[in-house]
């Protein structure tokens, strides 16, 4: 099968039942995408597929054939993405395990809602669980990232 | 296909923590991220029954299955002479009666005692092969009745879990002065009672429990990757279980995805993966699934605290007594007993001056996952119980709940305050903190907000909680860290305590920067293999900052001492004429100075010998007593029972604060875990011992938006128990939030005649209570 | 997961041919329900036929009387479609409340209907909006489609192509989420049609979606609405039948109030 991963076209062979997250982690050693549950709820495995956030543990690699996949490793080609910066600066991460997924979901949210309301943030991150931060700083990180992105595009 | 870390030059904005760069770019390395050549994969076979006699385990089909390299049952465990998992601290009753211990075997033998208990491990070339092979296990188990709560465990005709433990009672423990307490209750003008259930929780750190081990036969050395809370604790447990000497084991955990007390020691899988690696001669990896971890990570809480308080006519507390029950689960593991005896007694007076205290607790076994430490380990539970009881007494007997607390606070002049239950509080300004919390939360104008909410058909409530925490004295009498300079002049600090999100690399780095002026990127903190010769406690009980941090502070002092001599040499002056300021040694008389940076470079040895500035720091740090006042304001929609947190104020005394933002992060995290317990979470077993809340589909975790903002302040009341003057913070959030939230909900419901309710306060529960 | 073969079907005929050749093959749309079930070993198909990229299954069409949505249309598309938002706002809102953001990018209308989870959202909309489930071989009225607990009228190998929703005058959906899973503890869809015709469909509280006739009858005076019969409702870990019955009433009122604000 073929797909573009972090801007590079990849052709590879895996069994049909291989999950997208397994291809990313085991085949391409992109271990930034994590597995945190087995009921598709925690969001630790979130990546961007054709610029939209999906849970890579609930997708077959085959379903992603001919798609553009972006993982946390490929989010910024040079330096850091504003969302990455904001997460650190607002202390929106502690152990870091949920963080890649949380960042990818935030990128998706801000693509849809460049200036999200509290409710939109709540809904946008409902598919990502964090146990360390208590979310308050994550909300601050989302708002800070929104501002950074708006300033950049001005 | 590895993305590179962006160079520092490209970054135009500073990051908050050193750890952040790798974590936000996906370059962190958690246990399951490691890959070794020739690695094979393990899968566990677990008991599907809560209680049964094992008649027969046949693994011959498993051994012959495709790709299988090894199958381990209790036979192989015995042949390898493995011991049981550590039981943890043994409790002794005041009458000398010893505890009935029931240590957990690595793999079930004779009986299975909880759903999820490990029975066998299958190792194969792929995980899929191991899983498929595991389905071929033939298990014959005669089911027995299961007991899943206190009533069923201690009833006269209850089935016995362990032959040597009659009535499933591990021990009954008591502490305090029963006579004095009885007298206090006899003389009391007012008495109140409150029963608190702190429900069983599943800690659920986001990184799944996992182990990767490889064995080097030529050196007889084991290398093990696993999330843990401090290498020495893991090593100690492994040595006890496997017999392999600590010197022969390396524990590696670069990044750990949260632990909250659950990862303090080794589990069956740790021992089994090591054994498998030895037997097969290839690295072995085991990663739990979330559903699996739900029935095998140690559970938390599971306490019942029955409190009674005795007041005189004016409201002065004369005595406090507790009658408690602690569910240990199926076995005595690690901290369960410690929690049910020590932790719910040592701060049972909270922040109050109470002359007569007594408690007793019953620690019992059930056919459930063993219980061990989870953020606070009994201390948030007792804080919750005390503050609910105080509020209840205030309402029952017509006292103002603020005035009642104020009247009974331990006053500053009473320190050091020995509560005769195991704690000597060294410092605190309880009244000051409460005053600040009341001010910030606009507590005094609450009633007008309640009225306004009522006009909108909402029930608004406010809850105040004053709490104190005993953070750990540690498991060793001192903490040590080693500082050595690399060829590039970077100060590498080696310590025992490992982070799982707390930001040790950053906060310890901050201590060094403050003391020496060295820039953050010239400092590196490493916990792990090279630190084995050091003495120190792991991460737990909220002590890393003041424990190991104090050792880091001491290290800095030693390095500076040594550098003074070198500076004197370099400047050709007397050392006594030098003073240190802004990273450099200055000669007061002349305009001469030399920076520490330059000294590091100048005196770098050309050969492999140690840098003259290398040093070892150490410090002995006792327990500290972080404390605080949290105020929560909630609003309930009586139509649905949904409870929203509209305001949360946390005023905490954490002693001297090194990293304010990191400390606030700990408070937030602790508060939201408290929110989880207060509104969402509960591990529920059915009568047959099946865990009904077996995944995130049924076990509700707090999510973004459960708390929109929190006003968090700290007031520094310095402690002398360590050289930094810091108190711990890791668990305070829970100790404050459980009582604050609970008092707020009850405060909202009390006008409707409801004055008691068990957590979690789910919408259906609140609604049904309102129906009367 | 057990090994299986994956085929991406370019069109409906190919999909059907593939399915005909293997009775243990299953259609795959979003996979948001199918894949988790397969990961737990609950379903073990020999083949997965991916129908999610078949163009005709992904279109949203408008005509005077109805909006027709392709079975493989993702929840996110329905939620953000300006057409659906304008013509059947309750349906767009419902789609925005399914699962979470990531699930909505993949999950589909057809997948949800074919599964008929008793706590899923789309069945409520389909029943309330006089839905017609158009398959590869017939049209099934919503009334006849939902046959029971996780059961539908679909025959072996039958594929849902699209669903026709009759445009209401106004519509609204009110949902109360189960805190862990995000599924409906109760969900009520209200659709107002000309001539005071009201249709109320309830999900999450029982064995499957149903029309709440008492609520329809007393739409204009909700105090007259009798409670749902508790015997037909679920009591589980999360809520009692009594609470669910009450929620249904509350949600009905909220949806009805919302509609009245617009009409």
Short mmCIF file of N, CA and C in Angstrom, two decimals, chain B residues 697-761:
data_model
loop_
_atom_site.label_atom_id
_atom_site.label_comp_id
_atom_site.label_asym_id
_atom_site.label_seq_id
_atom_site.Cartn_x
_atom_site.Cartn_y
_atom_site.Cartn_z
N UNK B 697 -15.34 2.87 28.60
CA UNK B 697 -16.73 2.95 28.15
C UNK B 697 -17.67 3.08 29.34
N UNK B 698 -17.25 2.52 30.45
CA UNK B 698 -18.09 2.52 31.64
C UNK B 698 -17.47 3.21 32.84
N UNK B 699 -16.15 3.36 32.84
CA UNK B 699 -15.48 4.06 33.93
C UNK B 699 -15.23 5.47 33.43
N UNK B 700 -15.98 6.41 33.97
CA UNK B 700 -15.95 7.77 33.43
C UNK B 700 -14.76 8.56 33.96
N UNK B 701 -13.95 9.07 33.07
CA UNK B 701 -12.79 9.87 33.44
C UNK B 701 -13.15 11.35 33.25
N UNK B 702 -12.62 12.23 34.09
CA UNK B 702 -12.84 13.65 33.84
C UNK B 702 -12.19 14.06 32.52
N UNK B 703 -12.87 14.93 31.79
CA UNK B 703 -12.37 15.36 30.49
C UNK B 703 -12.24 16.89 30.46
N UNK B 704 -11.71 17.41 29.37
CA UNK B 704 -11.54 18.86 29.23
C UNK B 704 -12.86 19.57 29.50
N UNK B 705 -12.79 20.55 30.35
CA UNK B 705 -13.98 21.33 30.63
C UNK B 705 -14.65 20.97 31.93
N UNK B 706 -14.19 19.91 32.60
CA UNK B 706 -14.82 19.58 33.89
C UNK B 706 -14.52 20.69 34.90
N UNK B 707 -13.44 21.39 34.65
CA UNK B 707 -13.07 22.55 35.45
C UNK B 707 -12.49 23.57 34.49
N UNK B 708 -13.14 24.70 34.35
CA UNK B 708 -12.67 25.65 33.33
C UNK B 708 -11.51 26.50 33.83
N UNK B 709 -11.59 26.87 35.10
CA UNK B 709 -10.43 27.59 35.63
C UNK B 709 -10.34 27.40 37.13
N UNK B 710 -9.17 27.71 37.62
CA UNK B 710 -8.93 27.52 39.05
C UNK B 710 -8.06 28.67 39.51
N UNK B 711 -8.44 29.26 40.62
CA UNK B 711 -7.63 30.32 41.19
C UNK B 711 -6.69 29.67 42.20
N UNK B 712 -5.44 29.61 41.83
CA UNK B 712 -4.49 28.90 42.68
C UNK B 712 -3.40 29.86 43.15
N UNK B 713 -3.24 29.92 44.46
CA UNK B 713 -2.20 30.77 45.04
C UNK B 713 -1.42 29.96 46.05
N UNK B 714 -0.18 30.32 46.23
CA UNK B 714 0.49 29.67 47.36
C UNK B 714 1.02 30.72 48.33
N UNK B 715 0.97 30.35 49.58
CA UNK B 715 1.49 31.20 50.65
C UNK B 715 2.63 30.42 51.27
N UNK B 716 3.81 31.01 51.28
CA UNK B 716 4.97 30.25 51.74
C UNK B 716 5.16 30.33 53.24
N UNK B 717 4.96 29.22 53.90
CA UNK B 717 5.31 29.13 55.32
C UNK B 717 6.48 28.16 55.37
N UNK B 718 7.65 28.69 55.60
CA UNK B 718 8.87 27.90 55.45
C UNK B 718 8.93 26.75 56.45
N UNK B 719 9.40 25.61 56.02
CA UNK B 719 9.62 24.50 56.93
C UNK B 719 11.12 24.33 57.15
N UNK B 720 11.46 23.92 58.36
CA UNK B 720 12.87 23.70 58.64
C UNK B 720 13.25 22.22 58.46
N UNK B 721 12.35 21.43 57.97
CA UNK B 721 12.66 19.99 57.92
C UNK B 721 13.55 19.62 56.73
N UNK B 722 13.83 20.57 55.85
CA UNK B 722 14.80 20.32 54.80
C UNK B 722 15.43 21.65 54.43
N UNK B 723 16.59 21.60 53.77
CA UNK B 723 17.35 22.84 53.56
C UNK B 723 16.71 23.77 52.53
N UNK B 724 15.77 23.26 51.76
CA UNK B 724 15.12 24.14 50.80
C UNK B 724 13.96 24.91 51.44
N UNK B 725 13.46 24.38 52.54
CA UNK B 725 12.29 25.02 53.14
C UNK B 725 11.00 24.70 52.42
N UNK B 726 11.04 23.69 51.57
CA UNK B 726 9.87 23.34 50.75
C UNK B 726 9.05 22.23 51.36
N UNK B 727 7.74 22.30 51.08
CA UNK B 727 6.87 21.19 51.46
C UNK B 727 6.45 20.51 50.15
N UNK B 728 6.01 19.30 50.21
CA UNK B 728 5.62 18.59 48.99
C UNK B 728 4.32 19.14 48.42
N UNK B 729 4.00 18.78 47.17
CA UNK B 729 2.76 19.27 46.58
C UNK B 729 1.98 18.21 45.82
N UNK B 730 2.64 17.12 45.50
CA UNK B 730 2.03 16.17 44.57
C UNK B 730 0.62 15.73 44.89
N UNK B 731 0.35 15.53 46.18
CA UNK B 731 -0.95 14.95 46.52
C UNK B 731 -1.94 15.95 47.11
N UNK B 732 -1.47 17.19 47.34
CA UNK B 732 -2.33 18.17 48.01
C UNK B 732 -3.62 18.43 47.27
N UNK B 733 -3.55 18.46 45.94
CA UNK B 733 -4.75 18.77 45.17
C UNK B 733 -5.92 17.87 45.52
N UNK B 734 -5.63 16.58 45.69
CA UNK B 734 -6.68 15.63 46.05
C UNK B 734 -7.20 15.88 47.46
N UNK B 735 -6.29 16.14 48.39
CA UNK B 735 -6.71 16.31 49.77
C UNK B 735 -7.59 17.51 49.94
N UNK B 736 -7.38 18.53 49.12
CA UNK B 736 -8.23 19.71 49.20
C UNK B 736 -9.52 19.56 48.44
N UNK B 737 -9.45 18.92 47.28
CA UNK B 737 -10.64 18.92 46.42
C UNK B 737 -11.73 17.98 46.90
N UNK B 738 -11.36 16.83 47.43
CA UNK B 738 -12.43 15.90 47.86
C UNK B 738 -13.35 16.56 48.88
N UNK B 739 -12.82 17.14 49.97
CA UNK B 739 -13.74 17.75 50.93
C UNK B 739 -14.38 19.04 50.43
N UNK B 740 -13.64 19.84 49.66
CA UNK B 740 -14.22 21.10 49.18
C UNK B 740 -15.41 20.82 48.26
N UNK B 741 -15.24 19.90 47.35
CA UNK B 741 -16.31 19.57 46.40
C UNK B 741 -17.48 18.92 47.10
N UNK B 742 -17.16 18.02 47.99
CA UNK B 742 -18.21 17.32 48.71
C UNK B 742 -19.03 18.29 49.57
N UNK B 743 -18.33 19.13 50.30
CA UNK B 743 -19.04 20.11 51.12
C UNK B 743 -19.88 21.04 50.26
N UNK B 744 -19.40 21.37 49.09
CA UNK B 744 -20.14 22.26 48.20
C UNK B 744 -21.43 21.59 47.71
N UNK B 745 -21.33 20.33 47.32
CA UNK B 745 -22.51 19.63 46.82
C UNK B 745 -23.55 19.47 47.93
N UNK B 746 -23.10 19.08 49.08
CA UNK B 746 -24.03 18.91 50.20
C UNK B 746 -24.63 20.26 50.59
N UNK B 747 -23.81 21.29 50.52
CA UNK B 747 -24.29 22.64 50.82
C UNK B 747 -25.41 23.04 49.85
N UNK B 748 -25.26 22.63 48.61
CA UNK B 748 -26.30 22.94 47.61
C UNK B 748 -27.57 22.15 47.87
N UNK B 749 -27.41 20.95 48.38
CA UNK B 749 -28.56 20.06 48.54
C UNK B 749 -29.22 20.14 49.91
N UNK B 750 -28.50 20.70 50.84
CA UNK B 750 -29.03 20.69 52.21
C UNK B 750 -30.38 21.38 52.34
N UNK B 751 -30.61 22.52 51.64
CA UNK B 751 -31.94 23.14 51.73
C UNK B 751 -33.06 22.19 51.30
N UNK B 752 -32.72 21.16 50.56
CA UNK B 752 -33.71 20.18 50.13
C UNK B 752 -33.76 18.99 51.07
N UNK B 753 -33.10 19.11 52.20
CA UNK B 753 -33.17 18.05 53.20
C UNK B 753 -32.14 16.95 53.04
N UNK B 754 -31.16 17.15 52.16
CA UNK B 754 -30.14 16.11 51.94
C UNK B 754 -28.85 16.55 52.61
N UNK B 755 -28.37 15.75 53.53
CA UNK B 755 -27.13 16.16 54.19
C UNK B 755 -26.02 15.13 54.11
N UNK B 756 -26.30 14.07 53.38
CA UNK B 756 -25.24 13.07 53.22
C UNK B 756 -25.41 12.33 51.91
N UNK B 757 -24.32 12.07 51.21
CA UNK B 757 -24.40 11.31 49.96
C UNK B 757 -23.02 10.79 49.66
N UNK B 758 -22.96 9.57 49.09
CA UNK B 758 -21.66 9.01 48.74
C UNK B 758 -21.22 9.48 47.37
N UNK B 759 -19.92 9.60 47.23
CA UNK B 759 -19.37 9.89 45.90
C UNK B 759 -19.46 8.62 45.05
N UNK B 760 -19.45 8.72 43.74
CA UNK B 760 -19.42 9.93 42.93
C UNK B 760 -20.81 10.55 42.84
N UNK B 761 -20.83 11.87 42.84
CA UNK B 761 -22.10 12.59 42.74
C UNK B 761 -22.51 12.68 41.28
#
